[in-house]
CSV table of C-alpha atoms in Angstrom, one decimal:
chain,number,residue,atom,x,y,z
A,1,MET,CA,91.8,61.9,122.1
A,2,GLU,CA,92.2,65.5,123.1
A,3,GLY,CA,89.2,66.7,121.0
A,4,LYS,CA,86.9,64.1,122.6
A,5,GLU,CA,87.8,65.0,126.2
A,6,ASN,CA,85.0,66.5,128.2
A,7,ILE,CA,86.1,66.6,131.8
A,8,LYS,CA,83.8,67.2,134.7
A,9,ILE,CA,85.0,69.2,137.7
A,10,ILE,CA,83.3,70.1,141.0
A,11,ILE,CA,84.5,73.2,142.9
A,12,SER,CA,83.3,73.4,146.5
A,13,GLY,CA,83.5,76.0,149.2
A,14,GLY,CA,82.6,79.6,149.8
A,15,GLY,CA,81.1,81.6,152.6
A,16,THR,CA,83.1,84.8,151.9
A,17,GLY,CA,84.3,86.7,148.9
A,18,GLY,CA,87.8,85.5,149.9
A,19,HIS,CA,86.8,82.0,149.0
A,20,ILE,CA,84.3,82.6,146.2
A,21,PHE,CA,86.2,84.9,143.9
A,22,PRO,CA,89.3,82.6,143.8
A,23,ALA,CA,87.0,79.7,143.1
A,24,ILE,CA,85.4,81.5,140.2
A,25,ALA,CA,88.9,82.5,138.9
A,26,ILE,CA,89.9,78.8,139.0
A,27,ALA,CA,86.7,77.9,137.1
A,28,ASN,CA,87.4,80.5,134.5
A,29,ALA,CA,91.0,79.3,134.0
A,30,ILE,CA,89.7,75.7,133.5
A,31,LYS,CA,87.2,76.9,130.9
A,32,ARG,CA,89.9,79.1,129.2
A,33,GLN,CA,92.1,76.0,128.7
A,34,LYS,CA,89.4,73.4,128.2
A,35,PRO,CA,86.2,75.2,126.9
A,36,ASP,CA,84.3,71.9,126.9
A,37,ALA,CA,84.9,71.2,130.6
A,38,GLN,CA,81.7,70.9,132.7
A,39,ILE,CA,81.9,72.7,136.0
A,40,LEU,CA,79.6,72.4,139.0
A,41,PHE,CA,79.9,74.3,142.2
A,42,ILE,CA,78.8,73.1,145.7
A,43,GLY,CA,78.2,75.8,148.3
A,44,ALA,CA,76.4,76.4,151.6
A,45,GLU,CA,72.7,77.3,151.5
A,46,GLY,CA,72.1,80.9,152.4
A,47,LYS,CA,75.7,82.0,151.8
A,48,MET,CA,76.8,84.5,149.2
A,49,GLU,CA,78.2,81.9,146.8
A,50,MET,CA,74.5,80.9,146.0
A,51,GLU,CA,74.2,84.3,144.4
A,52,LYS,CA,77.7,85.1,143.1
A,53,VAL,CA,78.4,81.8,141.4
A,54,PRO,CA,75.3,81.9,139.1
A,55,GLU,CA,76.1,85.6,138.4
A,56,ALA,CA,79.5,84.3,137.0
A,57,GLY,CA,77.7,81.8,134.8
A,58,TYR,CA,78.1,78.5,136.7
A,59,PRO,CA,75.5,76.1,138.2
A,60,ILE,CA,75.6,75.6,141.9
A,61,GLU,CA,74.1,73.1,144.4
A,62,GLY,CA,73.6,74.1,148.0
A,63,LEU,CA,74.3,72.1,151.1
A,64,TRP,CA,72.5,72.6,154.5
A,65,ILE,CA,75.7,73.2,156.4
A,66,SER,CA,77.2,75.8,158.7
A,67,GLY,CA,80.3,76.1,160.9
A,68,PHE,CA,80.7,74.6,164.4
A,69,GLN,CA,80.7,77.3,167.0
A,70,ARG,CA,83.8,77.1,169.2
A,71,SER,CA,82.0,78.7,172.1
A,72,LEU,CA,79.0,77.0,173.8
A,73,SER,CA,76.1,77.7,171.5
A,74,LEU,CA,72.6,76.3,170.9
A,75,LYS,CA,73.5,76.5,167.2
A,76,ASN,CA,75.8,73.5,167.8
A,77,LEU,CA,72.8,71.3,168.5
A,78,SER,CA,71.8,71.3,164.9
A,79,PHE,CA,75.4,70.8,163.6
A,80,PRO,CA,75.4,66.9,163.5
A,81,PHE,CA,72.1,66.9,161.6
A,82,LYS,CA,73.4,69.4,159.1
A,83,LEU,CA,76.5,67.4,158.6
A,84,ILE,CA,74.7,64.2,158.0
A,85,ALA,CA,72.3,65.9,155.6
A,86,SER,CA,75.2,67.6,153.8
A,87,LEU,CA,77.2,64.3,153.5
A,88,ARG,CA,74.2,62.6,152.0
A,89,LYS,CA,73.5,65.3,149.5
A,90,ALA,CA,77.2,65.6,148.5
A,91,LYS,CA,77.3,61.8,148.0
A,92,LYS,CA,74.2,62.0,145.8
A,93,ILE,CA,75.8,64.9,143.7
A,94,MET,CA,79.0,62.9,143.2
A,95,LYS,CA,77.0,59.8,142.1
A,96,GLN,CA,74.9,61.8,139.6
A,97,PHE,CA,77.5,64.3,138.2
A,98,LYS,CA,80.5,61.8,138.2
A,99,PRO,CA,83.3,64.4,138.4
A,100,ASP,CA,86.8,63.6,137.3
A,101,ALA,CA,88.2,65.8,140.2
A,102,VAL,CA,86.9,67.8,143.1
A,103,ILE,CA,88.5,71.1,144.2
A,104,GLY,CA,88.1,72.4,147.8
A,105,VAL,CA,88.6,76.2,148.2
A,106,GLY,CA,87.8,76.5,151.9
A,107,GLY,CA,84.5,77.3,153.6
A,108,TYR,CA,81.7,75.2,155.1
A,109,ALA,CA,80.8,73.1,152.0
A,110,SER,CA,84.3,71.9,151.3
A,111,GLY,CA,84.3,69.3,154.1
A,112,PRO,CA,81.3,67.2,153.1
A,113,SER,CA,82.1,67.6,149.4
A,114,LEU,CA,85.7,66.4,149.6
A,115,ARG,CA,84.7,63.6,152.1
A,116,ALA,CA,82.1,62.3,149.7
A,117,ALA,CA,84.5,62.5,146.8
A,118,GLY,CA,87.1,60.6,148.8
A,119,LYS,CA,84.6,57.8,149.5
A,120,ARG,CA,84.1,57.4,145.7
A,121,LYS,CA,87.9,57.4,145.0
A,122,ILE,CA,87.5,60.7,143.1
A,123,PRO,CA,90.8,62.7,143.2
A,124,THR,CA,90.7,65.9,145.3
A,125,LEU,CA,92.7,69.1,145.3
A,126,LEU,CA,92.8,71.6,148.1
A,127,GLN,CA,93.5,75.3,147.6
A,128,GLU,CA,94.9,76.7,150.8
A,129,GLN,CA,95.0,80.5,150.8
A,130,ASN,CA,96.5,81.3,154.1
A,131,SER,CA,99.9,80.9,155.8
A,132,PHE,CA,98.2,79.0,158.7
A,133,PRO,CA,95.7,76.4,157.5
A,134,GLY,CA,92.3,75.9,159.3
A,135,VAL,CA,91.3,72.7,161.0
A,136,THR,CA,89.1,71.5,158.1
A,137,ASN,CA,91.9,71.7,155.5
A,138,ARG,CA,94.3,70.0,157.8
A,139,ILE,CA,91.9,67.1,158.1
A,140,LEU,CA,91.0,67.0,154.4
A,141,ALA,CA,94.7,67.2,153.4
A,142,LYS,CA,95.2,63.6,154.5
A,143,LYS,CA,93.1,62.3,151.6
A,144,ALA,CA,93.8,65.1,149.1
A,145,ARG,CA,96.1,64.2,146.1
A,146,THR,CA,97.3,67.8,145.6
A,147,ILE,CA,97.5,70.9,147.9
A,148,CYS,CA,98.0,74.2,146.2
A,149,VAL,CA,99.5,76.8,148.5
A,150,ALA,CA,100.3,80.6,148.5
A,151,TYR,CA,102.9,80.6,151.2
A,152,HIS,CA,106.2,78.7,151.7
A,153,GLY,CA,106.7,76.6,154.8
A,154,LEU,CA,103.3,74.8,154.8
A,155,ASP,CA,105.1,71.4,155.1
A,156,LYS,CA,104.7,71.9,158.8
A,157,PHE,CA,101.0,71.2,158.3
A,158,PHE,CA,100.7,69.2,155.1
A,159,PRO,CA,102.6,66.3,153.5
A,160,LYS,CA,105.5,67.8,151.6
A,161,ASP,CA,105.0,65.6,148.5
A,162,LYS,CA,101.5,66.9,148.0
A,163,ILE,CA,102.3,70.6,148.1
A,164,VAL,CA,102.5,72.7,145.0
A,165,TYR,CA,103.3,76.4,145.3
A,166,THR,CA,100.9,78.2,143.0
A,167,GLY,CA,99.9,81.5,144.8
A,168,ASN,CA,96.3,82.6,145.3
A,169,PRO,CA,94.0,83.2,142.3
A,170,ILE,CA,93.2,86.9,142.0
A,171,ARG,CA,91.0,88.9,139.7
A,172,ARG,CA,93.3,90.0,137.0
A,173,ASP,CA,91.3,93.1,136.1
A,174,VAL,CA,91.9,94.4,139.6
A,175,VAL,CA,95.7,94.1,139.6
A,176,GLU,CA,96.3,95.4,136.0
A,177,ILE,CA,97.2,99.0,137.0
A,178,ALA,CA,100.0,100.0,134.7
A,179,GLY,CA,99.4,103.3,133.0
A,180,LYS,CA,96.2,104.0,134.9
A,181,ASN,CA,97.4,106.8,137.2
A,182,GLU,CA,95.8,109.7,135.3
A,183,GLU,CA,92.5,107.9,134.9
A,184,ALA,CA,92.6,107.0,138.7
A,185,TYR,CA,93.1,110.7,139.7
A,186,ASP,CA,90.2,111.8,137.5
A,187,PHE,CA,87.9,108.9,138.7
A,188,PHE,CA,88.4,109.8,142.4
A,189,GLY,CA,88.8,113.5,142.0
A,190,LEU,CA,92.4,113.5,143.3
A,191,GLU,CA,95.4,115.8,142.7
A,192,ALA,CA,98.3,114.3,140.9
A,193,HIS,CA,101.0,116.1,142.9
A,194,ARG,CA,99.7,114.8,146.3
A,195,LYS,CA,100.6,111.5,147.9
A,196,THR,CA,97.6,109.2,148.2
A,197,LEU,CA,96.6,106.9,151.1
A,198,LEU,CA,94.2,104.0,150.3
A,199,ILE,CA,92.2,102.5,153.1
A,200,VAL,CA,90.4,99.2,152.5
A,201,GLY,CA,89.0,97.3,155.4
A,202,GLY,CA,87.2,94.7,153.3
A,203,SER,CA,83.8,95.1,151.6
A,204,GLN,CA,82.0,95.7,154.9
A,205,GLY,CA,84.7,98.1,156.2
A,206,ALA,CA,86.8,97.6,159.4
A,207,LEU,CA,85.7,99.3,162.6
A,208,ALA,CA,89.1,99.5,164.3
A,209,ILE,CA,90.7,101.0,161.1
A,210,ASN,CA,87.8,103.4,160.6
A,211,LYS,CA,87.9,104.7,164.2
A,212,ALA,CA,91.7,105.1,164.0
A,213,ILE,CA,91.4,107.1,160.8
A,214,LYS,CA,88.6,109.3,162.2
A,215,LYS,CA,90.7,109.9,165.3
A,216,ASN,CA,93.7,111.0,163.2
A,217,LEU,CA,92.0,113.0,160.5
A,218,ASP,CA,93.6,116.3,161.5
A,219,MET,CA,97.1,114.9,161.5
A,220,LEU,CA,96.7,113.0,158.2
A,221,SER,CA,95.2,116.0,156.5
A,222,GLU,CA,97.9,118.4,157.8
A,223,ASN,CA,100.5,116.0,156.4
A,224,GLY,CA,99.3,117.0,152.9
A,225,MET,CA,98.2,113.6,151.7
A,226,GLN,CA,94.9,112.8,150.1
A,227,ILE,CA,92.8,109.7,151.1
A,228,ILE,CA,90.6,107.2,149.4
A,229,TRP,CA,88.7,105.7,152.3
A,230,GLN,CA,86.5,102.6,151.9
A,231,THR,CA,84.4,102.8,155.0
A,232,GLY,CA,81.8,100.1,154.5
A,233,LYS,CA,78.2,101.1,154.4
A,234,HIS,CA,77.7,101.2,158.2
A,235,PHE,CA,80.5,103.7,158.9
A,236,LEU,CA,80.0,106.0,155.8
A,237,GLN,CA,77.8,108.6,157.4
A,238,GLU,CA,80.0,108.9,160.5
A,239,ALA,CA,83.0,109.4,158.3
A,240,MET,CA,81.3,112.0,156.1
A,241,ASP,CA,80.1,113.9,159.2
A,242,ALA,CA,83.6,114.0,160.6
A,243,ILE,CA,85.1,115.2,157.3
A,244,HIS,CA,82.4,117.8,156.9
A,245,LYS,CA,82.8,119.1,160.5
A,246,LYS,CA,86.6,119.6,160.0
A,247,GLU,CA,86.0,121.0,156.5
A,248,LEU,CA,88.5,118.6,154.9
A,249,LYS,CA,88.6,118.6,151.1
A,250,ASN,CA,91.2,116.0,150.4
A,251,ILE,CA,89.5,112.9,151.8
A,252,LYS,CA,87.2,110.7,149.7
A,253,PRO,CA,85.0,108.4,151.7
A,254,LEU,CA,83.2,105.6,149.9
A,255,ALA,CA,81.0,102.7,151.1
A,256,PHE,CA,82.5,100.4,148.6
A,257,ILE,CA,85.1,100.9,145.8
A,258,GLN,CA,83.9,99.5,142.5
A,259,ARG,CA,87.2,100.2,140.6
A,260,MET,CA,89.8,98.6,142.8
A,261,ASP,CA,92.3,98.7,139.9
A,262,LEU,CA,92.1,102.5,139.9
A,263,ALA,CA,92.3,102.7,143.7
A,264,TYR,CA,95.5,100.6,143.6
A,265,ALA,CA,96.9,102.7,140.7
A,266,ALA,CA,96.4,105.9,142.7
A,267,ALA,CA,97.8,104.6,146.0
A,268,ASP,CA,101.2,105.5,147.4
A,269,LEU,CA,100.4,103.6,150.6
A,270,VAL,CA,97.7,101.1,151.5
A,271,ILE,CA,96.1,100.2,154.9
A,272,SER,CA,94.3,96.9,154.7
A,273,ARG,CA,93.1,93.9,156.7
A,274,ALA,CA,95.3,90.8,156.1
A,275,GLY,CA,93.0,88.4,154.4
A,276,ALA,CA,94.7,86.1,151.9
A,277,ILE,CA,93.2,87.6,148.8
A,278,ALA,CA,93.8,91.2,149.8
A,279,ILE,CA,97.4,90.3,150.5
A,280,SER,CA,97.8,88.5,147.1
A,281,GLU,CA,96.4,91.6,145.3
A,282,LEU,CA,98.8,93.9,147.1
A,283,CYS,CA,101.7,91.6,146.3
A,284,ALA,CA,100.7,91.6,142.6
A,285,THR,CA,100.4,95.4,142.5
A,286,GLY,CA,103.6,95.9,144.6
A,287,LYS,CA,102.0,98.4,146.9
A,288,PRO,CA,103.7,99.4,150.2
A,289,SER,CA,101.2,98.3,152.8
A,290,ILE,CA,100.2,98.5,156.5
A,291,PHE,CA,98.3,95.5,157.6
A,292,VAL,CA,95.8,95.6,160.5
A,293,PRO,CA,94.8,91.9,160.9
A,294,LEU,CA,91.3,91.0,162.0
A,295,PRO,CA,91.9,89.3,165.4
A,296,SER,CA,88.6,87.3,165.2
A,297,ALA,CA,89.6,85.5,162.0
A,298,ALA,CA,89.8,81.7,162.5
A,299,GLU,CA,93.0,80.8,164.5
A,300,ASP,CA,94.2,84.4,164.0
A,301,HIS,CA,95.4,83.5,160.5
A,302,GLN,CA,95.3,87.1,159.3
A,303,THR,CA,98.1,88.0,161.8
A,304,LYS,CA,100.1,85.0,160.6
A,305,ASN,CA,99.5,86.0,156.9
A,306,ALA,CA,100.8,89.5,157.7
A,307,LYS,CA,103.8,88.3,159.7
A,308,ALA,CA,104.9,86.1,156.8
A,309,LEU,CA,105.5,89.4,154.9
A,310,VAL,CA,106.8,91.5,157.8
A,311,ASP,CA,109.5,88.9,158.2
A,312,GLN,CA,110.7,89.7,154.7
A,313,ASN,CA,110.5,93.5,155.3
A,314,ALA,CA,107.7,93.5,152.8
A,315,ALA,CA,105.0,95.1,155.0
A,316,VAL,CA,104.3,96.8,158.2
A,317,LEU,CA,102.0,95.3,160.9
A,318,VAL,CA,99.8,97.3,163.4
A,319,SER,CA,97.7,95.2,165.7
A,320,ASN,CA,93.9,95.8,165.8
A,321,SER,CA,94.1,96.8,169.5
A,322,GLU,CA,96.8,99.4,168.9
A,323,ALA,CA,95.4,100.9,165.7
A,324,GLY,CA,93.9,103.9,167.5
A,325,GLU,CA,97.2,104.9,169.1
A,326,LYS,CA,99.7,103.9,166.4
A,327,LEU,CA,98.1,103.8,162.9
A,328,GLY,CA,98.1,107.6,162.3
A,329,LYS,CA,101.8,107.9,163.3
A,330,VAL,CA,102.9,104.9,161.2
A,331,VAL,CA,101.1,106.3,158.2
A,332,ALA,CA,102.7,109.8,158.6
A,333,GLU,CA,106.2,108.3,159.1
A,334,LEU,CA,105.9,106.1,156.0
A,335,MET,CA,104.5,108.9,153.8
A,336,GLU,CA,107.6,111.0,154.8
A,337,ASN,CA,110.0,108.1,154.1
A,338,ASN,CA,110.2,107.5,150.3
A,339,LEU,CA,113.1,105.1,150.6
A,340,GLN,CA,111.2,102.8,153.1
A,341,ARG,CA,108.1,102.8,150.9
A,342,GLN,CA,110.3,101.8,147.9
A,343,GLN,CA,111.9,99.0,149.8
A,344,LEU,CA,108.5,97.7,151.0
A,345,SER,CA,107.2,97.9,147.4
A,346,ALA,CA,110.1,96.0,146.0
A,347,ASN,CA,109.9,93.3,148.7
A,348,ILE,CA,106.2,92.7,148.6
A,349,ALA,CA,106.2,92.6,144.7
A,350,ARG,CA,108.6,89.6,144.9
A,351,ASN,CA,105.6,87.6,146.3
A,352,GLY,CA,103.3,88.6,143.5
A,353,ILE,CA,101.9,85.8,141.2
A,354,LEU,CA,99.5,86.8,138.4
A,355,ASP,CA,98.8,83.3,136.9
A,356,ALA,CA,97.9,81.3,140.0
A,357,ASP,CA,94.5,80.4,138.5
A,358,ASP,CA,96.2,78.8,135.4
A,359,ARG,CA,98.8,77.0,137.6
A,360,ILE,CA,96.0,75.5,139.7
A,361,ALA,CA,94.0,74.5,136.5
A,362,GLN,CA,97.1,72.6,135.3
A,363,GLU,CA,97.3,70.7,138.6
A,364,VAL,CA,93.6,69.8,138.2
A,365,PHE,CA,94.2,68.5,134.7
A,366,LYS,CA,97.0,66.3,136.0
A,367,LEU,CA,94.5,64.7,138.4
A,368,THR,CA,91.9,64.2,135.7
A,369,GLU,CA,94.5,62.6,133.3
A,370,GLN,CA,95.6,60.2,136.1
A,371,LYS,CA,92.0,59.2,136.8
A,372,ARG,CA,91.2,58.6,133.1
A,373,ALA,CA,94.4,56.7,132.6
A,374,LYS,CA,93.4,54.3,135.4
A,375,ARG,CA,90.1,53.6,133.6
A,376,LYS,CA,91.8,52.4,130.5
């Protein structure tokens, strides 16, 4: 029977790289284990998944859907119409594609897709990336068969018997850093004898982090460290002007870091936002980290993600509002304290999971097998 199997899977969600890249990692894991599997993505029209998913080699259907604004907004007037249109299209896709299972990875398109799947008795799997689930996933969890999580303690939000601890899917090429130190120093033009600070505020940069670093350039430079600074494209010129004005040679500003594996390999300490995938990559690489959570993230989940590690003495937390005053001092103290960095590294590494994508694929296959067994 195994040779005849040709399962069909829908993966739905997106909106940000934090949802899209894990979704693609799951798709790749499914294809690695079952090359004949047919995979279709469902995303939100106009969002980045409509570009990134085809680039990864998968077909995608777009729904006319966007988020409901929590503040009073004229955009909310169109929300009911978008929702109805999206539910209709999702229902049509389910009827035509006939998937054996549907995976929701978070993002606007997940809701209509998983609702439509539930109506047709198609088994659904949720992939919850954060330590504090959003409203949509808490609603969808009631009908989901399996909920794959990256943090312990989510039985406060989800039925315990549905939860499987898998970790978050991450890009393996990004976290494979062993033996790359020399290549990393050459790539970024760094000196091997200096300690290296890596700053990553996300692909667009992070204004509070950028301003705090700019404010503390003198102190950080005098400390003798060198810095790889992902500024985002909007802050790059301001960062370059500040570095040039102070005639600093040991700071490397970049709009975007293409080789994150080499950036991680070079880093002795990392400053980062606390998005689920950034945290998962730092756990996998075992890098001592200072998290500056984005306060506007839904339900402040980034702060909750960071605190889950702080409670294990596996990371340091500096709030967004205090970054200007505290971040420079915290960096300087940690760079001086080798023992504390080693402790943070050992503790964060205990949370690292490299094969989350394969673990999730296995849970998907369990669902498809159950569905096919019922047909017989």
